[in-house]
Amino acid sequence: MEFDHVQTDQLLLTTKQVRKRLDFTRAVSREVLLECINIASRAPMGSHVQRNKWLIVEDPALKLAVAELYRKNAEPYFEAKDQALSDERAARVQSSARYLSDRMHEVPAMVIPLRLDRVEHSDMGTQAGWYGSVLPGVWSFQLALRSRGIGSCWTTLHLGSEAEVGRLLGIPDTVTQVAMLPVGYYTGDTFSVTPRRPAEEITFIDRWGQTVGSVAQP
Ligand SMILES: Cc1cc2nc3c(=O)[nH]c(=O)nc-3n(C[C@H](O)[C@H](O)[C@H](O)COP(=O)(O)O)c2cc1C
C-alpha cells in the first residue's frame, strides 16, 4: 500500500494544539476515544514493555475538580509569563492558554496518559527510555483524533498538583501522569502550518555546530 504523503504531511504539518477552536457543546463518544487509543498504542515502546494506561475523565464533577487544580497551577504561571512575553506569537499562545484554562471544566472529555512506575529519581538513560515509551503514543493519539475532526491540547500544568489529581481519580502513587489532554471536536476547517525554524537551521552534520550548507555530502 502506498501512502498519499501529501495528505500525511498535511496532517503532520497542521495538527495543532487546539484551545480556542474546541467545540465545548459537542460530545465525543467513548468509542472514538478508544479507537484512537488503540491506534496510539502502536507507538514504539522500549523493549515492547506495555506499561502505559489511559484514563478518560467524563464525569462533570470530576472534570470540574481537575480543572480547578489545573487553574490553581495555571494562574500563577500565566501571571509570571505576562511579565516576559517575548513577541506577538507568545502573547497569542498565552491568550489561548488562558481561554482554555478558564473553560477547562467544560471540555467534553479529558484524557490522561499514564505509565506505571515513577522515574524522578532514575538516571537520564532510564528517564529517556521511560518517557520515550509513553510520549510517542500521546502524539499518535492527537494525530488519530485530528484525522477524525477532533482537536486536543497537550497540557501539563495540572502536574503541579499531580498527587491531588491522582487522589481524586484513584490513580496509585506508583503511577505517573505524563500529560492531560482536553479533547473536543474543532470548529472551522483546517489549521495553518505552525511557524518553526527550518531544518537547515536546526540540523548539524557530523559535528555539533557544523551547518548543513558548510559540509559537502559524501
Ligand atoms: C510538553 C508540553 C506541555 C504543554 N503544556 C501546556 C499546558 O499546560 N497548557 C496549555 O495550554 N498548553 C500547553 N502546551 C501547548 C503549547 O503551549 C503549544 O505547543 C503551543 O501553544 C504551540 O502550539 P502549536 O504547537 O499548536 O503551534 C504544551 C505542549 C507541550 C508539548
PDB file of C-alpha atoms and ligand atoms in Angstrom:
ATOM      1  CA  MET A   1       0.000   0.000   0.000  1.00  0.00           C
ATOM      2  CA  GLU A   2       1.305   3.440  -0.882  1.00  0.00           C
ATOM      3  CA  PHE A   3       0.594   6.408   1.306  1.00  0.00           C
ATOM      4  CA  ASP A   4      -0.605   9.699  -0.009  1.00  0.00           C
ATOM      5  CA  HIS A   5       2.321  11.537   1.526  1.00  0.00           C
ATOM      6  CA  VAL A   6       0.854  14.928   0.626  1.00  0.00           C
ATOM      7  CA  GLN A   7      -2.102  14.160   2.852  1.00  0.00           C
ATOM      8  CA  THR A   8       0.038  12.588   5.582  1.00  0.00           C
ATOM      9  CA  ASP A   9       2.353  15.609   5.538  1.00  0.00           C
ATOM     10  CA  GLN A  10      -0.652  17.886   5.780  1.00  0.00           C
ATOM     11  CA  LEU A  11      -1.866  16.009   8.863  1.00  0.00           C
ATOM     12  CA  LEU A  12       1.564  16.291  10.468  1.00  0.00           C
ATOM     13  CA  LEU A  13       2.073  19.923   9.494  1.00  0.00           C
ATOM     14  CA  THR A  14      -1.309  21.201  10.624  1.00  0.00           C
ATOM     15  CA  THR A  15      -2.097  19.211  13.746  1.00  0.00           C
ATOM     16  CA  LYS A  16      -2.063  21.951  16.326  1.00  0.00           C
ATOM     17  CA  GLN A  17      -2.755  22.301  19.993  1.00  0.00           C
ATOM     18  CA  VAL A  18      -6.424  23.324  19.910  1.00  0.00           C
ATOM     19  CA  ARG A  19      -7.880  25.632  22.546  1.00  0.00           C
ATOM     20  CA  LYS A  20      -9.994  28.481  21.188  1.00  0.00           C
ATOM     21  CA  ARG A  21     -11.499  26.293  18.493  1.00  0.00           C
ATOM     22  CA  LEU A  22     -12.658  23.445  20.739  1.00  0.00           C
ATOM     23  CA  ASP A  23     -16.389  22.841  20.489  1.00  0.00           C
ATOM     24  CA  PHE A  24     -17.469  22.553  24.114  1.00  0.00           C
ATOM     25  CA  THR A  25     -21.045  21.692  23.155  1.00  0.00           C
ATOM     26  CA  ARG A  26     -20.493  18.559  21.063  1.00  0.00           C
ATOM     27  CA  ALA A  27     -19.937  15.253  22.843  1.00  0.00           C
ATOM     28  CA  VAL A  28     -17.041  12.997  21.902  1.00  0.00           C
ATOM     29  CA  SER A  29     -18.013   9.340  22.103  1.00  0.00           C
ATOM     30  CA  ARG A  30     -16.115   6.886  24.247  1.00  0.00           C
ATOM     31  CA  GLU A  31     -15.980   4.630  21.207  1.00  0.00           C
ATOM     32  CA  VAL A  32     -13.978   7.102  19.126  1.00  0.00           C
ATOM     33  CA  LEU A  33     -11.595   7.763  22.023  1.00  0.00           C
ATOM     34  CA  LEU A  34     -10.963   4.024  22.417  1.00  0.00           C
ATOM     35  CA  GLU A  35     -10.411   3.725  18.667  1.00  0.00           C
ATOM     36  CA  CYS A  36      -7.740   6.449  18.872  1.00  0.00           C
ATOM     37  CA  ILE A  37      -6.150   4.871  21.971  1.00  0.00           C
ATOM     38  CA  ASN A  38      -5.934   1.582  20.056  1.00  0.00           C
ATOM     39  CA  ILE A  39      -4.048   3.397  17.293  1.00  0.00           C
ATOM     40  CA  ALA A  40      -1.871   5.300  19.757  1.00  0.00           C
ATOM     41  CA  SER A  41      -0.892   2.040  21.458  1.00  0.00           C
ATOM     42  CA  ARG A  42       1.034   1.094  18.304  1.00  0.00           C
ATOM     43  CA  ALA A  43       3.634   3.783  19.047  1.00  0.00           C
ATOM     44  CA  PRO A  44       7.094   2.479  19.961  1.00  0.00           C
ATOM     45  CA  MET A  45       7.925   1.437  23.500  1.00  0.00           C
ATOM     46  CA  GLY A  46      11.335   0.354  24.788  1.00  0.00           C
ATOM     47  CA  SER A  47      11.673  -3.465  24.822  1.00  0.00           C
ATOM     48  CA  HIS A  48       7.974  -3.639  23.994  1.00  0.00           C
ATOM     49  CA  VAL A  49       7.179  -3.244  27.674  1.00  0.00           C
ATOM     50  CA  GLN A  50       3.477  -2.408  27.717  1.00  0.00           C
ATOM     51  CA  ARG A  51       3.152  -0.333  30.853  1.00  0.00           C
ATOM     52  CA  ASN A  52       1.020   2.516  29.523  1.00  0.00           C
ATOM     53  CA  LYS A  53      -2.544   3.219  30.616  1.00  0.00           C
ATOM     54  CA  TRP A  54      -5.082   5.874  29.728  1.00  0.00           C
ATOM     55  CA  LEU A  55      -7.713   7.483  31.888  1.00  0.00           C
ATOM     56  CA  ILE A  56     -10.717   9.218  30.301  1.00  0.00           C
ATOM     57  CA  VAL A  57     -12.465  11.697  32.578  1.00  0.00           C
ATOM     58  CA  GLU A  58     -16.129  12.161  31.595  1.00  0.00           C
ATOM     59  CA  ASP A  59     -17.902  12.843  34.911  1.00  0.00           C
ATOM     60  CA  PRO A  60     -18.727  16.604  35.097  1.00  0.00           C
ATOM     61  CA  ALA A  61     -17.918  16.806  38.832  1.00  0.00           C
ATOM     62  CA  LEU A  62     -14.507  15.198  38.301  1.00  0.00           C
ATOM     63  CA  LYS A  63     -13.791  17.412  35.283  1.00  0.00           C
ATOM     64  CA  LEU A  64     -14.568  20.450  37.421  1.00  0.00           C
ATOM     65  CA  ALA A  65     -12.284  19.270  40.219  1.00  0.00           C
ATOM     66  CA  VAL A  66      -9.419  18.543  37.790  1.00  0.00           C
ATOM     67  CA  ALA A  67      -9.993  21.915  36.069  1.00  0.00           C
ATOM     68  CA  GLU A  68      -9.798  23.715  39.413  1.00  0.00           C
ATOM     69  CA  LEU A  69      -6.463  22.066  40.189  1.00  0.00           C
ATOM     70  CA  TYR A  70      -5.291  22.921  36.670  1.00  0.00           C
ATOM     71  CA  ARG A  71      -6.217  26.594  37.213  1.00  0.00           C
ATOM     72  CA  LYS A  72      -4.517  26.634  40.623  1.00  0.00           C
ATOM     73  CA  ASN A  73      -1.235  25.958  38.806  1.00  0.00           C
ATOM     74  CA  ALA A  74      -2.004  27.811  35.575  1.00  0.00           C
ATOM     75  CA  GLU A  75      -2.861  31.194  37.069  1.00  0.00           C
ATOM     76  CA  PRO A  76       0.489  31.902  38.764  1.00  0.00           C
ATOM     77  CA  TYR A  77       2.223  30.546  35.638  1.00  0.00           C
ATOM     78  CA  PHE A  78       0.295  32.948  33.384  1.00  0.00           C
ATOM     79  CA  GLU A  79       0.925  35.884  35.718  1.00  0.00           C
ATOM     80  CA  ALA A  80       4.669  35.214  35.732  1.00  0.00           C
ATOM     81  CA  LYS A  81       4.661  34.851  31.959  1.00  0.00           C
ATOM     82  CA  ASP A  82       2.734  38.111  31.444  1.00  0.00           C
ATOM     83  CA  GLN A  83       5.875  39.924  32.599  1.00  0.00           C
ATOM     84  CA  ALA A  84       8.046  38.235  29.978  1.00  0.00           C
ATOM     85  CA  LEU A  85       6.045  37.774  26.771  1.00  0.00           C
ATOM     86  CA  SER A  86       8.702  37.748  24.048  1.00  0.00           C
ATOM     87  CA  ASP A  87       6.595  38.578  20.989  1.00  0.00           C
ATOM     88  CA  GLU A  88       3.165  38.763  19.456  1.00  0.00           C
ATOM     89  CA  ARG A  89       3.009  34.985  18.916  1.00  0.00           C
ATOM     90  CA  ALA A  90       3.843  34.304  22.559  1.00  0.00           C
ATOM     91  CA  ALA A  91       1.054  36.721  23.538  1.00  0.00           C
ATOM     92  CA  ARG A  92      -1.394  34.827  21.308  1.00  0.00           C
ATOM     93  CA  VAL A  93      -0.413  31.464  22.816  1.00  0.00           C
ATOM     94  CA  GLN A  94      -0.855  32.963  26.296  1.00  0.00           C
ATOM     95  CA  SER A  95      -4.314  34.333  25.476  1.00  0.00           C
ATOM     96  CA  SER A  96      -5.318  30.970  24.034  1.00  0.00           C
ATOM     97  CA  ALA A  97      -3.931  29.093  27.065  1.00  0.00           C
ATOM     98  CA  ARG A  98      -5.908  31.396  29.392  1.00  0.00           C
ATOM     99  CA  TYR A  99      -9.083  30.805  27.388  1.00  0.00           C
ATOM    100  CA  LEU A 100      -8.731  27.035  27.710  1.00  0.00           C
ATOM    101  CA  SER A 101      -7.842  27.239  31.385  1.00  0.00           C
ATOM    102  CA  ASP A 102     -10.980  29.290  32.130  1.00  0.00           C
ATOM    103  CA  ARG A 103     -13.189  26.761  30.335  1.00  0.00           C
ATOM    104  CA  MET A 104     -11.303  23.568  31.130  1.00  0.00           C
ATOM    105  CA  HIS A 105     -14.206  22.068  33.121  1.00  0.00           C
ATOM    106  CA  GLU A 106     -16.464  22.383  30.031  1.00  0.00           C
ATOM    107  CA  VAL A 107     -14.399  20.154  27.738  1.00  0.00           C
ATOM    108  CA  PRO A 108     -16.257  17.059  26.504  1.00  0.00           C
ATOM    109  CA  ALA A 109     -13.528  14.764  27.845  1.00  0.00           C
ATOM    110  CA  MET A 110     -10.143  14.906  29.500  1.00  0.00           C
ATOM    111  CA  VAL A 111      -7.681  12.162  28.626  1.00  0.00           C
ATOM    112  CA  ILE A 112      -4.753  11.439  30.945  1.00  0.00           C
ATOM    113  CA  PRO A 113      -1.986   9.226  29.550  1.00  0.00           C
ATOM    114  CA  LEU A 114      -0.266   7.271  32.311  1.00  0.00           C
ATOM    115  CA  ARG A 115       2.698   4.973  32.730  1.00  0.00           C
ATOM    116  CA  LEU A 116       3.313   2.548  35.554  1.00  0.00           C
ATOM    117  CA  ASP A 117       6.240   3.430  37.863  1.00  0.00           C
ATOM    118  CA  ARG A 118       7.977   6.657  38.814  1.00  0.00           C
ATOM    119  CA  VAL A 119      11.297   7.754  37.357  1.00  0.00           C
ATOM    120  CA  GLU A 120      12.056  11.095  39.005  1.00  0.00           C
ATOM    121  CA  HIS A 121      14.979   9.526  40.908  1.00  0.00           C
ATOM    122  CA  SER A 122      16.305   7.450  37.997  1.00  0.00           C
ATOM    123  CA  ASP A 123      19.332   8.134  35.804  1.00  0.00           C
ATOM    124  CA  MET A 124      18.970  10.000  32.496  1.00  0.00           C
ATOM    125  CA  GLY A 125      19.053   6.849  30.359  1.00  0.00           C
ATOM    126  CA  THR A 126      16.224   5.301  32.331  1.00  0.00           C
ATOM    127  CA  GLN A 127      14.196   8.506  32.184  1.00  0.00           C
ATOM    128  CA  ALA A 128      14.747   8.865  28.432  1.00  0.00           C
ATOM    129  CA  GLY A 129      13.737   5.264  27.804  1.00  0.00           C
ATOM    130  CA  TRP A 130      10.759   5.543  30.085  1.00  0.00           C
ATOM    131  CA  TYR A 131       9.320   8.805  28.692  1.00  0.00           C
ATOM    132  CA  GLY A 132      10.247   7.676  25.189  1.00  0.00           C
ATOM    133  CA  SER A 133       7.983   4.682  25.727  1.00  0.00           C
ATOM    134  CA  VAL A 134       4.904   6.730  26.545  1.00  0.00           C
ATOM    135  CA  LEU A 135       5.077  10.155  24.863  1.00  0.00           C
ATOM    136  CA  PRO A 136       5.137   8.988  21.205  1.00  0.00           C
ATOM    137  CA  GLY A 137       1.734   7.410  21.825  1.00  0.00           C
ATOM    138  CA  VAL A 138       0.352  10.722  23.058  1.00  0.00           C
ATOM    139  CA  TRP A 139       1.234  12.412  19.776  1.00  0.00           C
ATOM    140  CA  SER A 140      -0.183   9.459  17.818  1.00  0.00           C
ATOM    141  CA  PHE A 141      -3.369   9.882  19.821  1.00  0.00           C
ATOM    142  CA  GLN A 142      -3.542  13.568  18.858  1.00  0.00           C
ATOM    143  CA  LEU A 143      -2.994  12.725  15.178  1.00  0.00           C
ATOM    144  CA  ALA A 144      -5.638   9.979  15.210  1.00  0.00           C
ATOM    145  CA  LEU A 145      -8.100  12.388  16.822  1.00  0.00           C
ATOM    146  CA  ARG A 146      -7.276  15.114  14.332  1.00  0.00           C
ATOM    147  CA  SER A 147      -7.927  12.878  11.337  1.00  0.00           C
ATOM    148  CA  ARG A 148     -11.433  12.361  12.782  1.00  0.00           C
ATOM    149  CA  GLY A 149     -12.091  16.109  13.152  1.00  0.00           C
ATOM    150  CA  ILE A 150     -11.306  16.099  16.876  1.00  0.00           C
ATOM    151  CA  GLY A 151      -8.916  18.567  18.438  1.00  0.00           C
ATOM    152  CA  SER A 152      -6.910  18.250  21.623  1.00  0.00           C
ATOM    153  CA  CYS A 153      -4.342  20.209  23.546  1.00  0.00           C
ATOM    154  CA  TRP A 154      -1.278  18.731  25.204  1.00  0.00           C
ATOM    155  CA  THR A 155      -1.216  20.180  28.696  1.00  0.00           C
ATOM    156  CA  THR A 156       0.987  19.600  31.712  1.00  0.00           C
ATOM    157  CA  LEU A 157       0.074  22.463  34.051  1.00  0.00           C
ATOM    158  CA  HIS A 158      -2.066  20.261  36.301  1.00  0.00           C
ATOM    159  CA  LEU A 159       1.043  18.239  37.165  1.00  0.00           C
ATOM    160  CA  GLY A 160       1.932  20.783  39.841  1.00  0.00           C
ATOM    161  CA  SER A 161      -0.961  19.072  41.630  1.00  0.00           C
ATOM    162  CA  GLU A 162      -0.307  15.589  40.271  1.00  0.00           C
ATOM    163  CA  ALA A 163      -0.770  13.899  43.662  1.00  0.00           C
ATOM    164  CA  GLU A 164      -4.091  15.680  44.308  1.00  0.00           C
ATOM    165  CA  VAL A 165      -5.383  14.803  40.840  1.00  0.00           C
ATOM    166  CA  GLY A 166      -4.195  11.244  41.445  1.00  0.00           C
ATOM    167  CA  ARG A 167      -6.114  11.014  44.713  1.00  0.00           C
ATOM    168  CA  LEU A 168      -9.207  12.464  43.074  1.00  0.00           C
ATOM    169  CA  LEU A 169      -9.125   9.893  40.287  1.00  0.00           C
ATOM    170  CA  GLY A 170      -7.868   6.949  42.334  1.00  0.00           C
ATOM    171  CA  ILE A 171      -4.550   6.748  40.476  1.00  0.00           C
ATOM    172  CA  PRO A 172      -1.996   4.809  42.579  1.00  0.00           C
ATOM    173  CA  ASP A 173       1.013   6.878  43.624  1.00  0.00           C
ATOM    174  CA  THR A 174       3.295   4.380  41.844  1.00  0.00           C
ATOM    175  CA  VAL A 175       1.815   5.557  38.518  1.00  0.00           C
ATOM    176  CA  THR A 176       2.930   8.683  36.627  1.00  0.00           C
ATOM    177  CA  GLN A 177       0.610  11.070  34.823  1.00  0.00           C
ATOM    178  CA  VAL A 178       2.516  12.332  31.789  1.00  0.00           C
ATOM    179  CA  ALA A 179       0.019  14.902  30.429  1.00  0.00           C
ATOM    180  CA  MET A 180      -3.661  15.811  30.345  1.00  0.00           C
ATOM    181  CA  LEU A 181      -5.443  16.323  27.052  1.00  0.00           C
ATOM    182  CA  PRO A 182      -8.742  18.157  26.862  1.00  0.00           C
ATOM    183  CA  VAL A 183     -10.486  16.720  23.809  1.00  0.00           C
ATOM    184  CA  GLY A 184     -13.300  18.075  21.636  1.00  0.00           C
ATOM    185  CA  TYR A 185     -14.407  18.433  18.025  1.00  0.00           C
ATOM    186  CA  TYR A 186     -12.868  21.541  16.499  1.00  0.00           C
ATOM    187  CA  THR A 187     -14.718  24.295  14.741  1.00  0.00           C
ATOM    188  CA  GLY A 188     -13.753  25.563  11.297  1.00  0.00           C
ATOM    189  CA  ASP A 189     -11.929  23.715   8.580  1.00  0.00           C
ATOM    190  CA  THR A 190      -8.181  23.197   8.784  1.00  0.00           C
ATOM    191  CA  PHE A 191      -5.298  24.824  10.663  1.00  0.00           C
ATOM    192  CA  SER A 192      -2.375  26.871   9.440  1.00  0.00           C
ATOM    193  CA  VAL A 193       1.124  25.404   9.459  1.00  0.00           C
ATOM    194  CA  THR A 194       2.925  26.218  12.692  1.00  0.00           C
ATOM    195  CA  PRO A 195       5.881  28.508  12.069  1.00  0.00           C
ATOM    196  CA  ARG A 196       9.089  26.741  13.104  1.00  0.00           C
ATOM    197  CA  ARG A 197      12.771  27.193  12.259  1.00  0.00           C
ATOM    198  CA  PRO A 198      13.765  25.409   9.005  1.00  0.00           C
ATOM    199  CA  ALA A 199      15.544  22.033   9.210  1.00  0.00           C
ATOM    200  CA  GLU A 200      18.767  23.520   7.771  1.00  0.00           C
ATOM    201  CA  GLU A 201      18.935  25.882  10.727  1.00  0.00           C
ATOM    202  CA  ILE A 202      18.427  23.275  13.441  1.00  0.00           C
ATOM    203  CA  THR A 203      20.391  20.364  11.954  1.00  0.00           C
ATOM    204  CA  PHE A 204      24.154  19.770  12.168  1.00  0.00           C
ATOM    205  CA  ILE A 205      26.230  17.342  10.096  1.00  0.00           C
ATOM    206  CA  ASP A 206      28.849  15.105  11.758  1.00  0.00           C
ATOM    207  CA  ARG A 207      29.781  17.628  14.449  1.00  0.00           C
ATOM    208  CA  TRP A 208      27.889  19.994  16.709  1.00  0.00           C
ATOM    209  CA  GLY A 209      27.755  23.439  15.085  1.00  0.00           C
ATOM    210  CA  GLN A 210      28.591  22.214  11.565  1.00  0.00           C
ATOM    211  CA  THR A 211      25.718  23.533   9.468  1.00  0.00           C
ATOM    212  CA  VAL A 212      24.209  21.638   6.544  1.00  0.00           C
ATOM    213  CA  GLY A 213      25.455  24.137   3.939  1.00  0.00           C
ATOM    214  CA  SER A 214      29.044  24.072   5.234  1.00  0.00           C
ATOM    215  CA  VAL A 215      29.733  20.364   4.559  1.00  0.00           C
ATOM    216  CA  ALA A 216      29.632  18.610   1.168  1.00  0.00           C
ATOM    217  CA  GLN A 217      27.567  15.411   1.063  1.00  0.00           C
ATOM    218  CA  PRO A 218      29.824  12.331   0.576  1.00  0.00           C
TER     219      PRO A 218
HETATM  220  C1  LIG B   1       5.084  19.118  26.816  1.00  0.00           C
HETATM  221  C2  LIG B   1       4.044  20.167  26.512  1.00  0.00           C
HETATM  222  C3  LIG B   1       3.351  20.770  27.563  1.00  0.00           C
HETATM  223  C4  LIG B   1       2.361  21.710  27.305  1.00  0.00           C
HETATM  224  N1  LIG B   1       1.642  22.215  28.343  1.00  0.00           N
HETATM  225  C5  LIG B   1       0.618  23.060  28.095  1.00  0.00           C
HETATM  226  C6  LIG B   1      -0.260  23.471  29.135  1.00  0.00           C
HETATM  227  O1  LIG B   1      -0.126  23.058  30.287  1.00  0.00           O
HETATM  228  N2  LIG B   1      -1.283  24.296  28.799  1.00  0.00           N
HETATM  229  C7  LIG B   1      -1.510  24.730  27.518  1.00  0.00           C
HETATM  230  O2  LIG B   1      -2.465  25.483  27.283  1.00  0.00           O
HETATM  231  N3  LIG B   1      -0.692  24.339  26.504  1.00  0.00           N
HETATM  232  C8  LIG B   1       0.338  23.510  26.760  1.00  0.00           C
HETATM  233  N4  LIG B   1       1.122  23.066  25.736  1.00  0.00           N
HETATM  234  C9  LIG B   1       0.835  23.525  24.368  1.00  0.00           C
HETATM  235  C10 LIG B   1       1.877  24.523  23.891  1.00  0.00           C
HETATM  236  O3  LIG B   1       1.685  25.731  24.549  1.00  0.00           O
HETATM  237  C11 LIG B   1       1.698  24.603  22.366  1.00  0.00           C
HETATM  238  O4  LIG B   1       2.545  23.664  21.833  1.00  0.00           O
HETATM  239  C12 LIG B   1       1.974  25.957  21.816  1.00  0.00           C
HETATM  240  O5  LIG B   1       0.794  26.653  22.021  1.00  0.00           O
HETATM  241  C13 LIG B   1       2.300  25.917  20.324  1.00  0.00           C
HETATM  242  O6  LIG B   1       1.173  25.420  19.684  1.00  0.00           O
HETATM  243  P1  LIG B   1       1.294  24.614  18.342  1.00  0.00           P
HETATM  244  O7  LIG B   1       2.297  23.538  18.574  1.00  0.00           O
HETATM  245  O8  LIG B   1      -0.070  24.104  18.086  1.00  0.00           O
HETATM  246  O9  LIG B   1       1.704  25.599  17.318  1.00  0.00           O
HETATM  247  C14 LIG B   1       2.092  22.111  25.977  1.00  0.00           C
HETATM  248  C15 LIG B   1       2.792  21.496  24.920  1.00  0.00           C
HETATM  249  C16 LIG B   1       3.739  20.534  25.186  1.00  0.00           C
HETATM  250  C17 LIG B   1       4.440  19.870  24.030  1.00  0.00           C
END
